[in-house]
Coordinates of C-alpha atoms in Angstrom, one line a residue:
Chain A
M29 CA -8.9 18.9 -20.5
D30 CA -11.1 15.8 -20.3
P31 CA -11.1 13.6 -23.3
M32 CA -14.7 12.9 -22.6
E33 CA -17.5 15.1 -24.0
V34 CA -19.2 15.3 -20.6
F35 CA -17.9 14.2 -17.2
K36 CA -20.1 15.3 -14.3
I37 CA -19.7 14.2 -10.7
E38 CA -22.1 15.1 -7.9
V39 CA -21.5 14.3 -4.3
T40 CA -24.1 15.1 -1.6
G41 CA -23.1 17.0 1.6
E42 CA -20.0 19.2 1.9
E43 CA -17.7 16.9 0.1
E44 CA -16.2 19.1 -2.7
F45 CA -12.8 17.7 -2.0
G46 CA -14.0 14.1 -2.3
A47 CA -15.8 15.0 -5.6
R48 CA -12.6 16.5 -7.0
K49 CA -10.4 13.6 -5.8
Y50 CA -12.8 11.0 -7.2
R51 CA -12.7 12.7 -10.6
E52 CA -8.9 12.2 -10.5
I53 CA -9.2 8.6 -9.4
I54 CA -11.7 7.8 -12.2
M55 CA -9.5 9.4 -14.8
D56 CA -6.4 7.6 -13.5
I57 CA -8.1 4.2 -13.5
L58 CA -9.8 4.6 -16.9
Q59 CA -6.5 5.8 -18.4
D60 CA -4.6 2.8 -16.8
L61 CA -7.0 0.4 -18.4
G62 CA -7.1 2.2 -21.8
L63 CA -10.8 2.8 -21.7
I64 CA -11.0 6.6 -21.7
R65 CA -11.5 6.9 -25.5
S66 CA -14.4 4.6 -25.6
I67 CA -16.5 6.5 -23.1
G68 CA -18.4 9.5 -24.4
R69 CA -20.3 10.8 -21.4
L70 CA -19.9 9.9 -17.7
Y71 CA -22.2 10.9 -14.8
V72 CA -21.1 9.9 -11.3
Y73 CA -23.5 10.3 -8.4
V74 CA -22.4 9.7 -4.8
D75 CA -24.6 10.0 -1.7
I76 CA -22.4 9.5 1.3
A77 CA -25.3 9.5 3.8
V78 CA -26.9 6.4 2.3
P79 CA -24.1 5.5 1.3
V80 CA -24.3 4.7 -2.5
F81 CA -22.0 5.2 -5.4
A82 CA -23.4 5.2 -9.0
V83 CA -21.9 5.7 -12.4
Y84 CA -23.8 6.1 -15.6
G85 CA -21.9 6.3 -18.9
L86 CA -22.6 6.4 -22.6
L87 CA -20.2 4.5 -24.8
R88 CA -18.9 5.8 -28.1
S89 CA -19.9 3.8 -31.2
G90 CA -19.3 0.1 -31.0
I91 CA -15.9 -1.5 -31.5
P92 CA -15.8 -3.8 -34.5
P93 CA -14.6 -7.3 -33.9
L94 CA -10.9 -8.0 -34.8
T95 CA -10.5 -10.0 -38.0
V96 CA -7.5 -11.8 -39.5
K97 CA -6.7 -8.9 -41.9
D98 CA -6.4 -6.5 -38.9
V99 CA -3.6 -8.5 -37.3
G100 CA -1.6 -9.4 -40.4
D101 CA -1.2 -9.4 -44.2
V102 CA -2.9 -12.2 -46.1
M103 CA -1.3 -13.4 -49.3
K104 CA -2.1 -16.3 -51.7
V105 CA 0.8 -18.8 -51.9
G106 CA 1.2 -22.1 -53.6
G107 CA -1.0 -24.6 -51.8
G108 CA -3.0 -22.1 -49.7
H109 CA -2.8 -18.7 -48.0
Q110 CA -0.1 -17.2 -45.9
I111 CA -0.6 -14.7 -43.0
K112 CA 2.3 -12.5 -42.1
I113 CA 1.6 -11.3 -38.5
N114 CA 2.0 -7.6 -37.7
D115 CA 0.4 -7.6 -34.3
E116 CA 1.6 -10.4 -32.1
E117 CA -0.7 -9.5 -29.2
H118 CA -3.6 -11.6 -30.5
M119 CA -1.4 -14.5 -31.7
A120 CA -3.0 -17.0 -29.3
D121 CA -6.5 -16.0 -30.3
L122 CA -5.6 -16.1 -34.0
L123 CA -4.3 -19.6 -33.9
K124 CA -7.3 -20.8 -31.9
A125 CA -9.7 -19.3 -34.5
L126 CA -7.7 -20.8 -37.4
W127 CA -7.6 -24.3 -35.7
K128 CA -11.3 -24.2 -35.2
R129 CA -12.1 -23.2 -38.7
Y130 CA -9.5 -25.3 -40.7
G131 CA -8.4 -28.0 -38.2
R132 CA -4.9 -28.3 -36.8
E133 CA -3.5 -30.4 -39.6
R134 CA -4.1 -27.6 -42.1
V135 CA -2.5 -24.8 -40.1
E136 CA 1.3 -24.6 -40.1
Q137 CA 3.6 -22.1 -38.5
P138 CA 7.0 -22.2 -40.1
A139 CA 8.2 -19.0 -38.4
R140 CA 7.3 -17.0 -35.4
D141 CA 5.3 -14.4 -37.4
V142 CA 4.2 -16.6 -40.4
V143 CA 1.2 -18.9 -40.5
I144 CA 0.3 -20.9 -43.7
I145 CA -3.1 -22.4 -44.2
A146 CA -3.7 -25.2 -46.6
S147 CA -7.0 -23.8 -48.0
D148 CA -8.3 -22.0 -51.0
T149 CA -10.7 -19.8 -49.2
P150 CA -8.8 -16.7 -47.8
P151 CA -9.1 -16.3 -44.0
S152 CA -9.2 -12.5 -44.2
D153 CA -12.6 -12.0 -42.7
L154 CA -12.3 -14.6 -40.0
M155 CA -13.0 -13.1 -36.5
V156 CA -10.0 -13.4 -34.2
T157 CA -11.5 -11.9 -31.1
D158 CA -14.5 -10.0 -30.0
M159 CA -13.0 -6.7 -28.9
E160 CA -16.3 -5.5 -27.5
A161 CA -16.6 -8.4 -25.0
E162 CA -13.0 -7.7 -23.9
F163 CA -13.9 -4.0 -23.5
L164 CA -17.0 -4.7 -21.4
Q165 CA -14.9 -7.0 -19.2
D166 CA -12.3 -4.2 -18.7
L167 CA -15.0 -1.7 -18.1
T168 CA -16.6 -3.8 -15.3
D169 CA -13.2 -4.2 -13.8
A170 CA -12.7 -0.5 -13.9
L171 CA -16.0 0.2 -12.2
V172 CA -15.3 -2.2 -9.4
R173 CA -11.9 -0.6 -8.9
V174 CA -13.4 2.9 -8.9
A175 CA -16.2 2.3 -6.4
P176 CA -15.2 2.7 -2.7
E177 CA -14.1 -0.7 -1.4
G178 CA -16.7 -1.2 1.3
F179 CA -19.5 -0.9 -1.3
R180 CA -19.9 -4.6 -1.9
N181 CA -23.4 -4.8 -3.1
R182 CA -23.2 -4.0 -6.8
R183 CA -25.6 -3.9 -9.7
N184 CA -24.4 -3.4 -13.2
V185 CA -26.6 -3.0 -16.3
M186 CA -24.8 -2.9 -19.6
T187 CA -26.4 -2.3 -23.0
K188 CA -24.9 -1.8 -26.4
D189 CA -24.3 1.9 -25.9
S190 CA -24.5 2.6 -22.1
F191 CA -23.8 1.2 -18.7
F192 CA -25.4 1.9 -15.3
F193 CA -23.5 0.8 -12.2
I194 CA -24.6 1.1 -8.6
A195 CA -22.6 0.1 -5.5
A196 CA -23.8 0.3 -1.9
E197 CA -23.1 -1.0 1.5
E198 CA -26.6 -2.1 2.2
S199 CA -28.8 -4.1 -0.2
I200 CA -29.9 -2.3 -3.3
K201 CA -33.7 -1.8 -3.2
P202 CA -35.8 -0.9 -6.3
E203 CA -36.7 2.5 -4.7
L204 CA -33.0 3.3 -4.4
I205 CA -32.4 2.4 -8.1
S206 CA -35.3 4.6 -9.3
E207 CA -34.1 7.5 -7.0
I208 CA -30.6 7.3 -8.5
E209 CA -32.0 7.1 -12.0
E210 CA -34.0 10.2 -11.3
K211 CA -30.9 12.0 -10.0
I212 CA -28.8 11.0 -13.0
R213 CA -31.6 12.2 -15.4
E214 CA -31.5 15.6 -13.6
M215 CA -27.7 15.7 -14.1
E216 CA -28.1 14.9 -17.8
N217 CA -30.7 17.6 -18.3
A218 CA -28.9 20.2 -16.2
Chain B
M15 CA 22.8 10.7 24.5
L16 CA 22.6 8.5 21.5
E17 CA 21.9 10.1 18.2
P18 CA 20.0 8.0 15.5
V19 CA 21.7 8.3 12.1
M20 CA 21.5 6.6 8.7
F21 CA 24.7 5.9 6.7
T22 CA 24.4 5.3 3.0
G23 CA 27.4 4.5 1.0
G24 CA 29.4 1.9 -0.9
L25 CA 30.0 -1.7 0.4
Y26 CA 33.7 -1.2 0.1
K27 CA 35.3 -0.5 3.6
H28 CA 31.9 -0.2 5.3
D29 CA 33.3 -2.4 8.1
L30 CA 35.3 0.7 9.2
V31 CA 32.1 2.4 10.0
L32 CA 30.8 -0.7 11.9
E33 CA 34.0 -0.9 13.9
L34 CA 34.1 2.8 14.7
V35 CA 30.5 2.7 15.9
E36 CA 31.2 -0.3 18.2
D37 CA 34.4 1.4 19.5
L38 CA 32.4 4.6 20.3
G39 CA 29.9 2.6 22.3
G40 CA 27.1 3.0 19.7
Y41 CA 24.8 0.4 18.3
I42 CA 24.2 -1.0 14.8
L43 CA 20.4 -1.3 14.5
Q44 CA 20.1 -2.4 10.9
K45 CA 22.3 -3.4 8.0
N46 CA 20.8 -3.5 4.5
V47 CA 23.0 -4.5 1.6
T48 CA 21.7 -3.8 -1.9
Q49 CA 24.3 -5.0 -4.4
T50 CA 27.2 -2.6 -4.0
E51 CA 25.3 -0.2 -1.7
I52 CA 24.8 -0.4 2.0
I53 CA 22.4 1.4 4.3
L54 CA 23.2 1.3 8.0
L55 CA 21.0 2.5 10.8
L56 CA 23.1 3.5 13.7
L57 CA 22.9 4.9 17.2
V58 CA 26.0 7.0 17.9
P59 CA 26.9 9.0 21.0
S60 CA 26.2 12.6 20.1
E61 CA 29.5 13.9 21.4
D62 CA 31.3 11.5 18.9
M63 CA 29.2 12.4 15.9
N64 CA 32.0 14.4 14.4
T65 CA 34.4 11.4 14.2
L66 CA 31.8 9.4 12.3
E67 CA 31.1 12.4 10.0
I68 CA 34.8 12.6 9.1
L69 CA 35.0 8.9 8.4
S70 CA 31.8 9.0 6.3
R71 CA 33.2 11.8 4.2
E72 CA 36.4 9.9 3.6
L73 CA 34.4 6.9 2.4
R74 CA 32.2 9.2 0.2
G75 CA 29.2 8.1 2.1
E76 CA 26.2 10.1 3.3
L77 CA 25.3 10.5 6.9
V78 CA 21.8 11.9 7.7
R79 CA 19.8 12.1 10.9
A80 CA 17.1 9.4 11.1
P81 CA 14.6 10.6 13.7
L82 CA 12.5 7.5 13.6
A83 CA 15.3 5.0 13.9
G84 CA 14.8 2.3 16.6
T85 CA 11.0 2.5 16.3
E86 CA 8.4 0.2 14.8
V87 CA 5.4 1.9 13.0
A88 CA 2.2 0.2 11.8
V89 CA 0.8 1.5 8.5
V90 CA -2.8 0.5 8.7
T91 CA -5.2 0.4 5.7
P92 CA -8.8 -0.7 5.6
T93 CA -7.8 -3.8 3.6
L94 CA -4.9 -4.9 1.4
A95 CA -6.9 -4.5 -1.8
I96 CA -6.1 -2.5 -5.0
H97 CA -8.2 0.4 -3.7
H98 CA -5.6 1.3 -1.0
L99 CA -2.5 -0.3 -2.4
P100 CA 0.1 0.2 -3.8
H101 CA 0.3 3.9 -4.1
V102 CA -0.7 5.6 -0.8
A103 CA 0.1 2.9 1.7
C104 CA 3.4 1.8 0.1
D105 CA 4.5 5.3 -0.4
I106 CA 3.9 6.2 3.2
A107 CA 5.5 3.0 4.5
E108 CA 8.5 3.6 2.2
Y109 CA 8.9 7.2 3.3
L110 CA 8.8 6.3 7.0
R111 CA 11.4 3.6 6.3
R112 CA 13.7 6.2 4.7
H113 CA 13.5 8.1 7.9
G114 CA 14.7 5.1 9.8
S115 CA 11.7 3.5 11.2
K116 CA 10.7 -0.2 10.8
T117 CA 7.3 -0.2 9.2
N118 CA 4.8 -3.0 9.1
M119 CA 1.8 -2.8 6.8
I120 CA -1.4 -4.1 8.3
G121 CA -4.6 -4.5 6.3
M122 CA -7.7 -5.0 8.5
A123 CA -10.0 -7.9 7.7
R124 CA -13.2 -5.8 7.8
G125 CA -12.0 -2.2 7.8
V126 CA -13.8 -1.1 4.7
G127 CA -17.0 0.9 4.3
R128 CA -18.6 3.7 6.3
E129 CA -21.3 1.8 8.3
I130 CA -19.8 -1.7 8.2
A131 CA -16.1 -1.0 9.2
Q132 CA -14.9 -3.0 12.1
I133 CA -11.6 -3.8 13.9
N134 CA -11.2 -6.8 16.1
E135 CA -9.4 -7.5 19.3
Y136 CA -6.5 -9.3 17.7
E137 CA -5.9 -6.4 15.2
T138 CA -6.0 -3.9 18.1
A139 CA -3.5 -5.9 20.1
L140 CA -1.2 -6.3 17.1
I141 CA -1.2 -2.5 16.4
N142 CA -0.6 -1.9 20.1
E143 CA 2.7 -3.8 19.9
H144 CA 4.1 -1.0 17.7
D145 CA 5.3 2.4 18.8
A146 CA 2.9 4.4 16.7
A147 CA 0.4 3.7 13.9
V148 CA -0.7 5.5 10.7
F149 CA -4.3 5.0 9.7
I150 CA -4.9 5.7 6.0
F151 CA -8.4 6.8 5.2
G152 CA -10.1 8.1 2.1
N153 CA -11.4 11.3 0.6
F154 CA -14.8 11.8 2.2
E155 CA -14.8 13.9 5.4
D156 CA -17.9 12.2 6.7
C157 CA -16.3 8.7 6.5
I158 CA -13.1 9.8 8.2
R159 CA -15.2 11.1 11.1
K160 CA -17.4 8.1 11.2
K161 CA -14.5 5.6 11.2
E162 CA -13.0 7.0 14.5
H163 CA -14.1 3.8 16.3
L164 CA -11.4 1.9 14.5
Y165 CA -8.6 3.5 16.4
R166 CA -10.4 4.5 19.6
N167 CA -9.1 1.6 21.6
I168 CA -5.5 1.8 20.4
S169 CA -3.1 2.9 23.1
V170 CA -0.2 3.9 21.0
P171 CA -0.3 7.3 19.2
V172 CA -2.4 7.2 16.0
I173 CA -1.8 9.5 13.1
V174 CA -4.7 9.7 10.7
T175 CA -4.3 10.6 7.1
G176 CA -7.1 11.5 4.6
G177 CA -8.0 13.8 1.8
P178 CA -10.0 16.8 3.1
K179 CA -8.8 19.4 5.6
I180 CA -10.1 18.6 9.1
D181 CA -9.1 20.3 12.3
A182 CA -7.1 17.8 14.3
G183 CA -9.0 18.9 17.4
E184 CA -12.1 17.4 15.9
L185 CA -10.6 13.9 15.9
P186 CA -9.9 13.6 19.7
Y187 CA -8.7 10.0 19.6
A188 CA -6.0 10.7 17.0
F189 CA -2.6 12.2 17.9
G190 CA -2.6 14.1 14.6
Y191 CA -4.3 14.4 11.3
V192 CA -2.5 14.9 8.0
P193 CA -4.7 16.1 5.1
S194 CA -4.2 15.9 1.3
I195 CA -3.2 12.2 1.3
G196 CA -6.4 10.2 0.9
R197 CA -7.2 7.6 -1.7
M198 CA -5.4 8.1 -5.0
A199 CA -4.6 6.0 -8.1
H200 CA -1.2 7.4 -8.9
R201 CA 2.2 7.5 -7.3
T202 CA 3.1 10.4 -4.9
R203 CA 5.5 12.3 -7.1
K204 CA 4.4 16.0 -7.1
S205 CA 6.1 18.3 -4.6
T206 CA 2.8 18.9 -2.7
E207 CA 2.3 15.2 -2.3
I208 CA 5.9 14.7 -1.1
G209 CA 5.2 17.6 1.3
S210 CA 2.3 15.7 2.8
L211 CA 4.6 12.7 3.4
D212 CA 7.0 15.0 5.1
N213 CA 4.1 16.2 7.3
I214 CA 3.4 12.6 8.3
V215 CA 7.1 12.1 9.3
E216 CA 7.0 15.4 11.3
V217 CA 3.8 14.4 13.2
M218 CA 5.2 10.9 13.7
G219 CA 8.4 12.4 15.1
R220 CA 6.4 14.5 17.6
A221 CA 4.3 11.5 18.6
L222 CA 7.4 9.4 19.3
D223 CA 9.1 12.2 21.2
Q224 CA 6.0 12.3 23.4
T225 CA 6.3 8.6 24.1
R226 CA 10.0 9.0 24.8
A227 CA 9.3 11.8 27.2
A228 CA 6.7 9.6 29.0
I229 CA 9.2 6.8 29.3
A230 CA 11.9 9.2 30.6
K231 CA 9.7 10.0 33.6
D232 CA 10.0 6.4 34.7
P233 CA 13.1 5.2 32.8
L234 CA 13.5 1.6 31.6
T235 CA 15.8 -0.6 33.5
T236 CA 18.0 -1.0 30.5
S237 CA 17.9 0.4 26.9
P238 CA 16.4 -1.7 24.1
P239 CA 19.6 -1.5 21.9
R240 CA 21.6 -3.0 24.7
V241 CA 19.1 -5.9 25.0
M242 CA 19.4 -6.3 21.2
D243 CA 23.2 -6.5 21.4
A244 CA 23.1 -9.0 24.3
V245 CA 20.5 -11.2 22.6
R246 CA 22.4 -11.2 19.3
E247 CA 25.6 -12.2 21.1
Q248 CA 24.1 -14.9 23.4
V249 CA 21.5 -16.4 21.1
P250 CA 23.4 -16.6 17.8
E251 CA 20.5 -18.5 16.1
V252 CA 18.7 -15.2 15.7
E253 CA 21.1 -14.4 12.8
F254 CA 19.7 -17.4 10.9
S255 CA 16.1 -16.1 11.2
Y256 CA 14.7 -15.5 7.7
S257 CA 13.2 -12.2 8.7
P258 CA 14.9 -9.1 7.1
L259 CA 15.3 -7.6 10.6
P260 CA 15.7 -10.5 13.1
I261 CA 15.6 -8.2 16.1
A262 CA 13.2 -5.3 15.7
L263 CA 13.6 -2.4 18.2
N264 CA 10.7 -0.7 19.9
L265 CA 10.9 2.2 22.3
N266 CA 10.2 0.0 25.3
G267 CA 11.7 -3.3 24.3
V268 CA 12.5 -5.6 21.3
R269 CA 10.8 -8.2 19.2
V270 CA 12.9 -11.3 18.6
K271 CA 12.0 -13.2 15.5
L272 CA 12.4 -16.7 16.8
P273 CA 9.7 -19.3 17.8
Y274 CA 8.4 -18.4 21.3
G275 CA 8.0 -22.0 22.5
L276 CA 11.6 -23.1 21.6
Y277 CA 13.5 -20.0 22.6
K278 CA 11.7 -18.1 25.4
D279 CA 13.8 -19.7 28.1
R280 CA 17.1 -18.9 26.3
I281 CA 16.0 -15.3 25.8
A282 CA 15.1 -15.0 29.5
A283 CA 18.5 -16.4 30.4
V284 CA 20.5 -13.8 28.4
T285 CA 22.9 -12.3 31.0
F286 CA 24.3 -8.7 31.0
D287 CA 27.8 -7.8 32.2
E288 CA 26.4 -6.7 35.5
G289 CA 25.1 -10.3 36.2
V290 CA 21.5 -9.4 35.7
K291 CA 19.4 -11.8 33.6
L292 CA 17.0 -10.4 30.9
G293 CA 14.1 -12.4 32.4
E294 CA 14.5 -10.4 35.7
V295 CA 14.3 -7.0 34.1
A296 CA 11.8 -7.7 31.2
A297 CA 8.6 -9.4 30.5
I298 CA 9.1 -12.1 27.9
K299 CA 5.7 -12.6 26.1
P300 CA 4.5 -14.2 22.9
S301 CA 4.0 -11.6 20.1
R302 CA 0.8 -11.3 18.2
M303 CA 2.9 -11.2 15.1
K304 CA 3.5 -14.8 13.9
D305 CA 5.2 -16.9 16.6
Y306 CA 7.7 -14.2 17.6
I307 CA 9.0 -13.3 21.1
L308 CA 8.1 -9.9 22.5
V309 CA 10.4 -8.5 25.1
R310 CA 9.1 -5.6 27.2
I311 CA 11.7 -4.0 29.4
L312 CA 10.3 -3.2 32.9
P313 CA 10.6 0.4 34.2
S314 CA 12.9 1.2 37.1
S315 CA 9.9 1.7 39.4
E316 CA 9.2 -2.0 39.1
T317 CA 12.8 -3.3 39.3
G318 CA 14.3 -0.6 41.5
F319 CA 17.4 -0.1 39.5
V320 CA 18.7 1.2 36.2
F321 CA 21.9 -0.1 34.4

């Protein structure tokens, strides 16, 4: 069963096999990059005669930015605050954010998973990294991987809750874009 | 007749196998040592197979027929990008290797797309240096038909693979078409996928048999394994070549992985027991692959004798 609410793929001509196979490829790639849970609906339209490859997707509700309290426990200690790191994955980003906020001389790391800040204000709500930006980067990477390789002219429009990606061999003209938008609207309403 | 076989076993006492094959008048094509394991590709006289089988059983080794041994196959993909690699191309190449062939992976410079796909003269010539080629295409039937011009000028048998089912007769320039193995983003691990790989090996075997039959009508002056042995003996520098297989066998010659300019005269001067020099019975040419030497043995109709 698909983890997405809607996943439609339409390929012109007698290419049922290609449609089925591309469904598998898209699922494999989205799973590899860990994006599948963040996409709610996905519409894929392929016209091999043009040829053009288009993907329109609706994203699930925005991902909140990662803060210091998400990656570790913050405690008040003598002379400042201590962060006990639970998730080392974002260590580099965390240190960078702390240095920027407090300055290097006030950030000390006595052990691998402990950071002490010489400050009275707790760093709990300091943003470590913008997960959404990272997600959008991964999503663009996934779309480029999914599209057939020869389709080197690409157009990608991303908004807060959706993305619309077109890849073609020839230059992408406004008429082509509106034609594809129309097709995808038909798929949505079907 | 020489039978191509693959011996897989422990490193311990494997030299007994090598000695036996040499004593029987066979040839050692390739020797791969992986830690304590060894894989040997051998050509053994078919009437003496039993002797080798007994020895291999004693050594707890495994002896299997390798129908593609002594051949070089090109695995061609539209490019070497993530869209085609690693899964399909590497799996096919590895599977052909397990059946004894030497495979080279070739990514075309501009092979992508439906309308814009191209192949150039150099790529065609490079693929023609092999004994056969596998062209890996995608999942859309229309594209597979449209990209026929990529292999139209290739003179060695071409096996095309792709996703949808297409009647091989509809692709007249291909030797065969193997379906169900188009673009995919996962490893070939299901039995149906492995079955498709088996189909490629089967079609490849047929294609190479056809080439062998064509060569048999006008036999080569001498056999490629014999040339390989003579070169290895008389040009010992070849053993110091960094290539994993310093002398690669083809059905109609060998490729010696030494610089052409420096070694072409020494290769031409290699002398056989009968007193014949290699330069007299073979064309020594520069290979399209790096700076290697390509030896193409002349047929008996050109030299007038076979030895």
